[in-house]
Coordinates of N, CA and C in Angstrom, one line a residue:
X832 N -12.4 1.8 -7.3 CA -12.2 3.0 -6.6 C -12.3 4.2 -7.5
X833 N -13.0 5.3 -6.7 CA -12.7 6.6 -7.8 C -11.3 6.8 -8.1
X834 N -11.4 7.4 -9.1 CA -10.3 8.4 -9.8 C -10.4 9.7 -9.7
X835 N -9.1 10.1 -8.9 CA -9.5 11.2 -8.6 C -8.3 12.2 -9.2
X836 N -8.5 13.4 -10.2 CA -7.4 14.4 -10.6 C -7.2 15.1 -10.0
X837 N -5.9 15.7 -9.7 CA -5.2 16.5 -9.1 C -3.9 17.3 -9.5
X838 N -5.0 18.8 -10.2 CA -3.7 19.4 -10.8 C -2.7 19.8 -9.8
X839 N -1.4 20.1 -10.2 CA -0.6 20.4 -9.8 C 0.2 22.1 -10.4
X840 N -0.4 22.6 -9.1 CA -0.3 24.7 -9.0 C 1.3 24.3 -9.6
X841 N 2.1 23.9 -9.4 CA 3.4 23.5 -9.7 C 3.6 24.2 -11.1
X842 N 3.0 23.8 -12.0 CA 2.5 24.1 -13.3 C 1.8 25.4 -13.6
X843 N 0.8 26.1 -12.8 CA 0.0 27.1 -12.7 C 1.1 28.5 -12.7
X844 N 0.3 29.5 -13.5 CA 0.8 30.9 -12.9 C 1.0 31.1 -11.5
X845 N 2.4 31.8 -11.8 CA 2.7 31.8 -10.1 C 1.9 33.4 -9.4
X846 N 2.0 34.3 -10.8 CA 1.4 35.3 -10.2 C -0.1 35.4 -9.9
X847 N -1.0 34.3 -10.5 CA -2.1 34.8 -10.2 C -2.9 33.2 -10.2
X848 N -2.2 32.7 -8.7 CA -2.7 31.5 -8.1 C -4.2 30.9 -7.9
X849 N -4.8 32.1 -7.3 CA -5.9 32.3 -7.1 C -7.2 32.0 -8.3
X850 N -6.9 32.8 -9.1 CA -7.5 33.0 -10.8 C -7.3 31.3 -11.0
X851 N -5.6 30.6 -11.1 CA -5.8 29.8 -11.8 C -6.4 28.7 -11.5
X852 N -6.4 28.3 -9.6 CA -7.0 27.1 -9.1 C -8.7 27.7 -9.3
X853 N -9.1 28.6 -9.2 CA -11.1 29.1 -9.8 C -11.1 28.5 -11.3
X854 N -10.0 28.6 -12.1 CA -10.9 27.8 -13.2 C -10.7 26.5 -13.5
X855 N -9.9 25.4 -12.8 CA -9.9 24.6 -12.4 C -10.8 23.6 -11.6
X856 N -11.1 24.3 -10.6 CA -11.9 23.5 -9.2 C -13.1 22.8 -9.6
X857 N -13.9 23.2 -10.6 CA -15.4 22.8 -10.5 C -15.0 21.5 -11.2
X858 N -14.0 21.2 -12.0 CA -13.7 19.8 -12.8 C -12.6 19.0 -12.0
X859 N -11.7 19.0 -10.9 CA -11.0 18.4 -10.1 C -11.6 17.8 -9.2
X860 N -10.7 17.0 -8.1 CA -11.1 16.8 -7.8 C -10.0 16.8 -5.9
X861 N -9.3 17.6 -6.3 CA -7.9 17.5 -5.6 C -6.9 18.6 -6.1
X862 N -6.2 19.6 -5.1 CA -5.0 20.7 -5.5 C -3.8 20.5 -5.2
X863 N -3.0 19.9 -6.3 CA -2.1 19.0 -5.4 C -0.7 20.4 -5.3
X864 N -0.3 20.2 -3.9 CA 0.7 21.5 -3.6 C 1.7 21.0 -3.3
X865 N 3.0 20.9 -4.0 CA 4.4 20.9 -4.0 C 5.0 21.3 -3.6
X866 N 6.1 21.5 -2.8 CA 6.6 22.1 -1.5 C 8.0 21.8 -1.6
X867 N 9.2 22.6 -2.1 CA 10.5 21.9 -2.3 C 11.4 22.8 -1.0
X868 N 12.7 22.3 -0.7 CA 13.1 23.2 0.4 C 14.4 24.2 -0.4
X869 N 14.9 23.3 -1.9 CA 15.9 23.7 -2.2 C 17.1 23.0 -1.9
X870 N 17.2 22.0 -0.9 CA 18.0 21.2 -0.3 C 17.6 19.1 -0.9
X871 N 16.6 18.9 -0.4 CA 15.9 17.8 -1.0 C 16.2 17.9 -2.8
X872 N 15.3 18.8 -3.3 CA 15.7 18.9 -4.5 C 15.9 20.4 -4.4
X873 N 16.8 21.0 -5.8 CA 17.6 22.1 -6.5 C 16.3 23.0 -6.1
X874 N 14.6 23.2 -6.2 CA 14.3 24.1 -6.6 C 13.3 24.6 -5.2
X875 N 13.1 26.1 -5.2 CA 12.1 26.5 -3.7 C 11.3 26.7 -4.6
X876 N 10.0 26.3 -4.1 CA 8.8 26.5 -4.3 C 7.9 27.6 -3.7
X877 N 6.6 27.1 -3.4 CA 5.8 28.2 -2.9 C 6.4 27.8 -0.8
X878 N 6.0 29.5 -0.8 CA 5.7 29.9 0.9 C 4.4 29.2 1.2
X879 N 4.3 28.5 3.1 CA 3.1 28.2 3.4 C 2.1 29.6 3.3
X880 N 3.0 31.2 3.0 CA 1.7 31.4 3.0 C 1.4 32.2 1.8
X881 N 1.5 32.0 1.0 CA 1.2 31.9 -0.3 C -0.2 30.5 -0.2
X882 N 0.3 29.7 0.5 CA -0.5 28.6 -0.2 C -1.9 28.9 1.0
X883 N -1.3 29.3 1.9 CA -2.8 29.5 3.0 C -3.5 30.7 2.7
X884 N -3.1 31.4 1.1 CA -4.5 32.6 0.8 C -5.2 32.1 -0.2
X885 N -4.9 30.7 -0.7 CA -5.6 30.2 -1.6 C -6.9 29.3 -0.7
X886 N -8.1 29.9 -1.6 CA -9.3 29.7 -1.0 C -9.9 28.9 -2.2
X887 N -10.1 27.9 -1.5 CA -10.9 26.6 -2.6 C -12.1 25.7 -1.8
X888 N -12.9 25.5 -2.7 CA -13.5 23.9 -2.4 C -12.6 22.6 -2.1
X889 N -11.7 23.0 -2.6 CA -11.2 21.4 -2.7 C -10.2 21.2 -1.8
X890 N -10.0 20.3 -1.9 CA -8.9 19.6 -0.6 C -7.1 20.3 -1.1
X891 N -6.6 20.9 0.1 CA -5.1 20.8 -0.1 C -4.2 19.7 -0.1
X892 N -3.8 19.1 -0.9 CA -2.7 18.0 -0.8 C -1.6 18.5 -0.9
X893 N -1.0 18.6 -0.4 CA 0.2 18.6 0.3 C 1.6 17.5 0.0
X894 N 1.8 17.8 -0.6 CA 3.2 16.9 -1.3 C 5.1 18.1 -0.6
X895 N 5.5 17.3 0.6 CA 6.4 17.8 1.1 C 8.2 17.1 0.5
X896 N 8.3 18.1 -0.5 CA 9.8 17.5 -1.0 C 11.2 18.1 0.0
X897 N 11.0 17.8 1.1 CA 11.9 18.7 1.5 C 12.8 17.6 2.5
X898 N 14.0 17.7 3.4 CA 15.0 17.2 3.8 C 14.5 16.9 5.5
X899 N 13.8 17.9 5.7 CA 13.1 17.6 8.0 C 11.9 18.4 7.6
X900 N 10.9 17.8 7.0 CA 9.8 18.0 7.1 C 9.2 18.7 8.4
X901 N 9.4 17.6 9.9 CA 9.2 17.9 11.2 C 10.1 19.0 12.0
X902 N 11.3 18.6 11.7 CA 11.8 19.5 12.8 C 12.3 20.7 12.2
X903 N 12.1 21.1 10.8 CA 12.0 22.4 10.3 C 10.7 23.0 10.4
X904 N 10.0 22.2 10.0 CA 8.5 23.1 10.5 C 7.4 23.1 9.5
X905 N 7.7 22.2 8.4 CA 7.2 22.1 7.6 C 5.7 21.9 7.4
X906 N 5.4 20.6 8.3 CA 4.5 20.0 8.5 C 3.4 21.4 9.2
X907 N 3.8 21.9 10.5 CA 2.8 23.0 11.6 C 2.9 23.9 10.1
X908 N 4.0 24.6 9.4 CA 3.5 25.6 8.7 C 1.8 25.4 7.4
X909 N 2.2 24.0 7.1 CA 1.4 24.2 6.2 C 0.0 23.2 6.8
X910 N -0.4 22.6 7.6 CA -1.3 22.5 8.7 C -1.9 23.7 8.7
X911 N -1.1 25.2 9.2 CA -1.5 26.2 9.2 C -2.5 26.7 7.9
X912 N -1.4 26.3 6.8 CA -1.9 27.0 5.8 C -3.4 25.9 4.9
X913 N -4.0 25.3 5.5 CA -5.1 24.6 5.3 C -5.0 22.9 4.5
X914 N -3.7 22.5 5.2 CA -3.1 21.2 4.2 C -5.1 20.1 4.3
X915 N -5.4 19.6 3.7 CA -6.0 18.3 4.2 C -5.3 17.0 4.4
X916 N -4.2 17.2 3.7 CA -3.6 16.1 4.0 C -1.7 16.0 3.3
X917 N -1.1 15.5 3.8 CA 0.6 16.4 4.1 C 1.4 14.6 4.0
X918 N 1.5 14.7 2.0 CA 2.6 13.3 2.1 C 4.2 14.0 2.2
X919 N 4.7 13.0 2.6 CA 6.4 13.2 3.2 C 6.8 12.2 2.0
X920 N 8.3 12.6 2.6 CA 8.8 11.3 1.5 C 9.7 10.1 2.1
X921 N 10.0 9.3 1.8 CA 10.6 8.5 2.9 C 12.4 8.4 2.7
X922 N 12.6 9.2 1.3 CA 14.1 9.7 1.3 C 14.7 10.8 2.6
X923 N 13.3 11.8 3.2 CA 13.8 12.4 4.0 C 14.9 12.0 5.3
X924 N 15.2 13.1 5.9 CA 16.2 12.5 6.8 C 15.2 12.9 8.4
X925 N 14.4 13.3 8.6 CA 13.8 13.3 9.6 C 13.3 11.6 10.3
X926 N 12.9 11.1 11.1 CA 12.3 9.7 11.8 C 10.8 9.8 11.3
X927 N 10.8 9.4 10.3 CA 9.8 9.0 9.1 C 8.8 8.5 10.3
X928 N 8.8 7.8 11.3 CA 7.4 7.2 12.1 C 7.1 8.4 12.7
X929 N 8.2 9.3 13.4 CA 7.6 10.3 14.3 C 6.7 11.4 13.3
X930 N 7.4 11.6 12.4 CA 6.7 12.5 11.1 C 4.8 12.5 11.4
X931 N 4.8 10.4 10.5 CA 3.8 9.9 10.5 C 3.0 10.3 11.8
X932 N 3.6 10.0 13.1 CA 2.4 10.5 14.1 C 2.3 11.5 14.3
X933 N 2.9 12.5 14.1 CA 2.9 14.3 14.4 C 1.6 14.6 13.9
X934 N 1.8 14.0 12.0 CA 0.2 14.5 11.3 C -0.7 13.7 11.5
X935 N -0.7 12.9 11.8 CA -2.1 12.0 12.2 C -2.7 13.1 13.6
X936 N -1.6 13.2 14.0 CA -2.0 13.4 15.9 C -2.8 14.6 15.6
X937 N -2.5 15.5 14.2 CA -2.8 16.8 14.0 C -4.5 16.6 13.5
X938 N -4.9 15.1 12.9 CA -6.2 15.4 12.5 C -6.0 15.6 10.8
X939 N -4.8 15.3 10.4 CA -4.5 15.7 9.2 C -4.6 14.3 8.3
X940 N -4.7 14.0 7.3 CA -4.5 12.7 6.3 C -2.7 12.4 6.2
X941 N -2.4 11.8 6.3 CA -0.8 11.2 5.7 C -0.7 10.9 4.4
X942 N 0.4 10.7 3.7 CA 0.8 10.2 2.7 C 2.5 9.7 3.0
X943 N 3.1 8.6 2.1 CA 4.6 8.9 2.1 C 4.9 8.2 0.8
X944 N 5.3 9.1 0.2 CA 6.4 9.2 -1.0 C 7.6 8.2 -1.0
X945 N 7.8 7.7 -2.7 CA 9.1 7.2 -2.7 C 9.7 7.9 -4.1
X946 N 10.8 8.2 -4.3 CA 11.1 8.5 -5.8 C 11.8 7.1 -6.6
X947 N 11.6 7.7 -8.0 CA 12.0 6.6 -8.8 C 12.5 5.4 -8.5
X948 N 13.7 5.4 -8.0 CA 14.9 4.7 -7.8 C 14.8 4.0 -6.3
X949 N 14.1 4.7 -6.0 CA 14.0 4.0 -4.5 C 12.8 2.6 -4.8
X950 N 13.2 1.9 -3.6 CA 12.6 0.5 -4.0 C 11.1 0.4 -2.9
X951 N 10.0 -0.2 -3.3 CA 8.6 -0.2 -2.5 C 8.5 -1.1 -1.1
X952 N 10.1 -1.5 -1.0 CA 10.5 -2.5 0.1 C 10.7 -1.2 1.6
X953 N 10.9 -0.7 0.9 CA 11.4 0.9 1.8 C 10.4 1.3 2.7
X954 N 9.6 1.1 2.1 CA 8.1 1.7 2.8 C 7.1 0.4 3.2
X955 N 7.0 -0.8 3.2 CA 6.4 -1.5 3.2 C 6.0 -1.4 4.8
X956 N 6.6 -0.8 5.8 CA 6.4 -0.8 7.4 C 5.3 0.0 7.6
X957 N 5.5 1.2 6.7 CA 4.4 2.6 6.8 C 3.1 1.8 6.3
X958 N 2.8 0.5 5.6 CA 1.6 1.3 4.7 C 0.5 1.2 5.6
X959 N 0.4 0.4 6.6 CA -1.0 0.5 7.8 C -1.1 1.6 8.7
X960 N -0.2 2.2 8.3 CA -0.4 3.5 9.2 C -0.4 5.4 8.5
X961 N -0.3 5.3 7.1 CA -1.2 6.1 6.1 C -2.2 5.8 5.1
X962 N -2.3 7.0 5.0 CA -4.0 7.3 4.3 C -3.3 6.6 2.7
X963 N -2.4 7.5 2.5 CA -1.9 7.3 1.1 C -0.4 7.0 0.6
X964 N -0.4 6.4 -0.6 CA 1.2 6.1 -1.0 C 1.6 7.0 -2.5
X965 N 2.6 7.8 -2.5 CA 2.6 8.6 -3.6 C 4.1 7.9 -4.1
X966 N 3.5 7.5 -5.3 CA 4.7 6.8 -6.4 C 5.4 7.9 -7.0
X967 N 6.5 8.7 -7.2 CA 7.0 9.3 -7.9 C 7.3 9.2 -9.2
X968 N 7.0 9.5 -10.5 CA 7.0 9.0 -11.8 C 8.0 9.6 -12.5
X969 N 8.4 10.8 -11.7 CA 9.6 11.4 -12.5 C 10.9 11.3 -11.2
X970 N 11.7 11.7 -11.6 CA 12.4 12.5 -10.3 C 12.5 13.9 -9.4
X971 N 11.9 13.6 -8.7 CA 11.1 15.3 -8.3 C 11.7 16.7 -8.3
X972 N 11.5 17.5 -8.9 CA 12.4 18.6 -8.7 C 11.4 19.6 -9.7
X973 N 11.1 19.3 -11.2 CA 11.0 20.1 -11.8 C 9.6 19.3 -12.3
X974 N 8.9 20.5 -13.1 CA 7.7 20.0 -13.8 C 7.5 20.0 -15.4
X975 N 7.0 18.8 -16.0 CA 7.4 19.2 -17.3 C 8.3 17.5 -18.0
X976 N 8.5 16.6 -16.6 CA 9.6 15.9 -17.3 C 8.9 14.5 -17.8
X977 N 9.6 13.3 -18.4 CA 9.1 12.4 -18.7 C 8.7 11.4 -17.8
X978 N 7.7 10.6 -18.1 CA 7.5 9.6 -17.4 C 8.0 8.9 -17.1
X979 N 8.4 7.7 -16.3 CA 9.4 6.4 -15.7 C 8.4 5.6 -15.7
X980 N 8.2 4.6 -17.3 CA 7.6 3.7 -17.0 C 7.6 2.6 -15.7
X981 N 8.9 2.3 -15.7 CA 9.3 1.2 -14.6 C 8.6 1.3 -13.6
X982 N 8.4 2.7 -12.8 CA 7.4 2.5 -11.6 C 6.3 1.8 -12.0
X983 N 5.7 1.7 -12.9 CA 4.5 1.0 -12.7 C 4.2 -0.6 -12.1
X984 N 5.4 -1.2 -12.2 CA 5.9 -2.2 -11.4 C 5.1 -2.2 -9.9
X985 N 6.1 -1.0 -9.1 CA 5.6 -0.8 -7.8 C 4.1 -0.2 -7.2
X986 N 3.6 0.0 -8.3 CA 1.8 0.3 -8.4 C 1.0 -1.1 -8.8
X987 N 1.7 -2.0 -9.2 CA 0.9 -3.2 -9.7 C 1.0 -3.7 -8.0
X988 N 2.2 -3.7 -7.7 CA 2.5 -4.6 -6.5 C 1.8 -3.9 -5.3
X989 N 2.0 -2.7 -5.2 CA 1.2 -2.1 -4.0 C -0.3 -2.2 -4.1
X990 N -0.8 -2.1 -5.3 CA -2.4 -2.0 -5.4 C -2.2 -3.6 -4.9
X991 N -1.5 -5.0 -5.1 CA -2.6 -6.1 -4.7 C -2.0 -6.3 -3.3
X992 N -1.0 -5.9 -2.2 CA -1.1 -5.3 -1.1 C -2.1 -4.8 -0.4
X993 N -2.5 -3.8 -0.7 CA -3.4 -2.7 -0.4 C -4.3 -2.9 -1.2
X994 N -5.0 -3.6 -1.4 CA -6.7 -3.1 -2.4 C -7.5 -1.6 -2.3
X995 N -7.6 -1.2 -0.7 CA -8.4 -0.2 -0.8 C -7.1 0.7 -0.4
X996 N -6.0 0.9 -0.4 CA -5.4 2.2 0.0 C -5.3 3.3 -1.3
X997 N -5.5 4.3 -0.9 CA -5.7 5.5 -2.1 C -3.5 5.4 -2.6
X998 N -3.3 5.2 -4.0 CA -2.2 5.0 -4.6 C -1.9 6.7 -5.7
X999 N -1.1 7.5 -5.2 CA -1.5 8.7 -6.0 C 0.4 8.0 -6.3
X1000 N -0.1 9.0 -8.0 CA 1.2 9.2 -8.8 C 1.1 10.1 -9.5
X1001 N 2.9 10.6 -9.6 CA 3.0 12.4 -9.8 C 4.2 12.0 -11.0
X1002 N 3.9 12.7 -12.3 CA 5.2 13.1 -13.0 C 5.2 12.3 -14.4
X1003 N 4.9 13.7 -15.1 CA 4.9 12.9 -16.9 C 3.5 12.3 -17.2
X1004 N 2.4 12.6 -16.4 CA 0.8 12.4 -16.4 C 0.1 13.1 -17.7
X1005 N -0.2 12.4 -18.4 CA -0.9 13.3 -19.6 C -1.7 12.3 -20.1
X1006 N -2.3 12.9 -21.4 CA -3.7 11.3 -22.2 C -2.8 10.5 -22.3
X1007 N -1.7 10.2 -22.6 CA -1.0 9.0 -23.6 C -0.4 8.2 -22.4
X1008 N -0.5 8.6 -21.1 CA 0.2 7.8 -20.0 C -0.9 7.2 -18.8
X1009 N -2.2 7.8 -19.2 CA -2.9 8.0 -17.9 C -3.9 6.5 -17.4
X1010 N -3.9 6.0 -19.0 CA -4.7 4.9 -18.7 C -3.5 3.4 -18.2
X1011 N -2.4 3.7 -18.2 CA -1.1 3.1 -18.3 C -1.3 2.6 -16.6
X1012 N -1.6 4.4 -15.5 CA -1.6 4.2 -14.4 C -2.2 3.8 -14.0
X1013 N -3.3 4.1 -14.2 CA -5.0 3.8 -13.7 C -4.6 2.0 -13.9
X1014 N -4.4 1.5 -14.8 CA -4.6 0.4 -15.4 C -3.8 -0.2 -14.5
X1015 N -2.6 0.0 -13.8 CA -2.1 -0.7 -13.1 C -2.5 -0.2 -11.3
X1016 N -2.9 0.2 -11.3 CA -4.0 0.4 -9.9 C -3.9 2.0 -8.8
X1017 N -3.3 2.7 -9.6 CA -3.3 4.4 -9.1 C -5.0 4.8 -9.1
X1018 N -5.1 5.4 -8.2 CA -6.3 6.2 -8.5 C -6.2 7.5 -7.6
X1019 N -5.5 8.3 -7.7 CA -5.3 9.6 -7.1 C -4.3 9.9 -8.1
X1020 N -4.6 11.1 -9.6 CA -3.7 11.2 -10.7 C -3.3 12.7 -10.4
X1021 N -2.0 13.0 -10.5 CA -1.5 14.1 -10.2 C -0.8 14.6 -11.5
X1022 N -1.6 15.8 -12.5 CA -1.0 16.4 -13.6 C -1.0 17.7 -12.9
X1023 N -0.1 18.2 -13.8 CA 0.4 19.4 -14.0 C 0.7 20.1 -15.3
X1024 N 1.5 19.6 -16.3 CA 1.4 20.3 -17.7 C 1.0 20.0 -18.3
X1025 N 0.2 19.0 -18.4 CA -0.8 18.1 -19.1 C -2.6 19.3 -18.9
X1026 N -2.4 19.8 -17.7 CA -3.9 20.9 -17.5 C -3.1 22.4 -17.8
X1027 N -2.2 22.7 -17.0 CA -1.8 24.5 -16.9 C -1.5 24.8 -18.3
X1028 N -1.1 24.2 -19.0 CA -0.3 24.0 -20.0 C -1.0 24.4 -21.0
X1029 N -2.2 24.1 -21.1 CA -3.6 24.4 -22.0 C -4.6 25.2 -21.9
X1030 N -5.0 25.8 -23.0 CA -5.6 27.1 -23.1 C -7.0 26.6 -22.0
X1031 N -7.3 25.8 -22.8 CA -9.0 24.8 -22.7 C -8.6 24.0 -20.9
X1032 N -8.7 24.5 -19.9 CA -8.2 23.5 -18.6 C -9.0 22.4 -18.7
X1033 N -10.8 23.0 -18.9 CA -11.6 22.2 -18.5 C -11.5 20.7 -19.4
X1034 N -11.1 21.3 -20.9 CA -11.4 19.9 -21.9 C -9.9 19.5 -22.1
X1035 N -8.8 19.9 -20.9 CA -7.4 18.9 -20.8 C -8.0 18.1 -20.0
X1036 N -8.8 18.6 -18.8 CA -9.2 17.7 -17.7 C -10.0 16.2 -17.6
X1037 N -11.4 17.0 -18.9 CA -12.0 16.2 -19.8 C -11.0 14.9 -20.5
X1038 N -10.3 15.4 -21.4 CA -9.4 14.8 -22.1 C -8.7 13.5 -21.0
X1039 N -8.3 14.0 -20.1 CA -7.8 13.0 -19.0 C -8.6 12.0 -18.7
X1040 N -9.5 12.4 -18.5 CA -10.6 11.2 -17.8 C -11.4 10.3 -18.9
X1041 N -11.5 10.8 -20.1 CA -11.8 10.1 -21.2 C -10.5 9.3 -21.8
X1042 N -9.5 9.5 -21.8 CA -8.1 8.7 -21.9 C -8.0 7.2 -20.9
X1043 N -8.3 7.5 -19.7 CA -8.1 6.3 -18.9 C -9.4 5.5 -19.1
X1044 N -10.8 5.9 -19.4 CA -11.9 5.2 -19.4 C -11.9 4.6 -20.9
X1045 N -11.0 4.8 -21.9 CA -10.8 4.0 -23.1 C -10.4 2.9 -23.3

C-alpha cells in the first residue's frame, strides 16, 4: 500500500496557517486537522472556520477529538469547512453507528479512532463500514509527546484483519519511530513536530520517508 504523510497544522503556526500548509503541500500527501472540544480532551483547537479558509491541493483529514461529534455539530460544521474525510473516536459519547452513517450519507470518507488504552476489540464492529482506522500513539490532547510503543500491537493485528484498509497513526511520529509503524502495517503517517518543528519542512519530510524505506 502507499504511504501516505500527513502533517499535522496542530504543530503549524497558528497565525499564519495558510503560508504554513503552501510550503508543505507539494511534498505531502494529506493535512491532517485536529479538532479538540476542550471537553474530550483539556485543549480547543482550531474553528471550522479557520479551517474552511485554508485552500489546498490536498485532502482535509479531519481528526474529531471531541465528546458529540453529531449532535453538537461537529461533523455538518467541518463538512462545511471542506473535510475529505472526518475520523471520530470511539471513546465519544455520541451512537458511534449513527455518527458513521451521518458522514458516509454526506459523501464524506469515515475514520474511527481509538486512544492508547482503549482496546482494538472496541471497534472491531465498525471496521466494514469505514474507510479508515486511526490508532492513537500518544494520548490525545497535546502535540509534542512520546510515542506508545504498545500500540503497535493493535496495528500488527488490524493490518492482518484488514489487508487493504487504510491504518493511520498519530503521536510521537518522527525518523526513529516511523519505520517501527510502517513496519507493522500503518500506511497513513500523521507528524507533526517531527515537520513544523524544522526550519527545512521539505527535507524533515524527505527525512521521513527515507527513515521508513531503510
Amino acid at each position: 500500500m502507499k504511504i501516505k504523510i500527513a502533517p499535522s497544522i496542530l504543530s503549524a503556526d497558528k497565525k499564519k496557517l495558510q503560508e504554513e500548509i503552501e510550503g508543505i503541500e507539494e511534498f505531502a500527501d494529506l493535512i491532517h486537522v485536529d479538532i479538540m472540544d476542550g471537553k474530550f480532551v483539556p485543549p480547543i483547537t482550531f474553528d471550522s472556520k479557520e479551517i474552511g479558509k485554508i485552500k489546498s491541493k490536498l485532502p482535509k483529514d479531519v481528526h474529531l477529538m471531541v465528546e458529540y461529534p453529531l449532535t453538537e455539530g461537529f461533523i455538518d460544521d467541518y463538512i462545511a469547512a471542506g473535510a475529505a474525510s472526518i475520523t471520530i473516536h470511539e471513546e465519544a459519547k455520541d451512537d458511534i453507528d449513527k455518527c458513521i452513517e451521518y458522514i458516509k450519507g454526506k459523501g464524506i470518507n469515515v475514520g474511527i479512532s481509538i486512544n492508547p488504552s482503549s482496546s482494538l476489540d472496541n471497534i472491531l464492529s465498525y471496521l466494514d463500514k469505514v474507510d479508515m482506522v486511526l490508532i492513537m500513539s500518544v494520548n490525545p490532547g497535546y502535540a509534542g509527546q512520546k510515542f506508545i510503543s504498545s500500540v503497535l500491537d493493535k496495528v500488527k493485528r488490524l493490518r492482518e484483519l484488514k489487508p487493504d484498509l487504510d491504518i493511520e497513526i498519530d503521536g510521537g511520529i518522527n525518523k526513529d519511530t516511523i519505520k517501527q509503524v510502517v513496519d507493522a502495517g500503518a500506511n497513513v503517517i500523521v507528524a507533526g513536530s517531527a515537520i513544523f518543528d524544522q526550519e527545512n519542512r521539505k527535507g524533515a519530510i524527505r527525512e521521513l520517508r527515507d527513515a521508513f524505506k531503510s
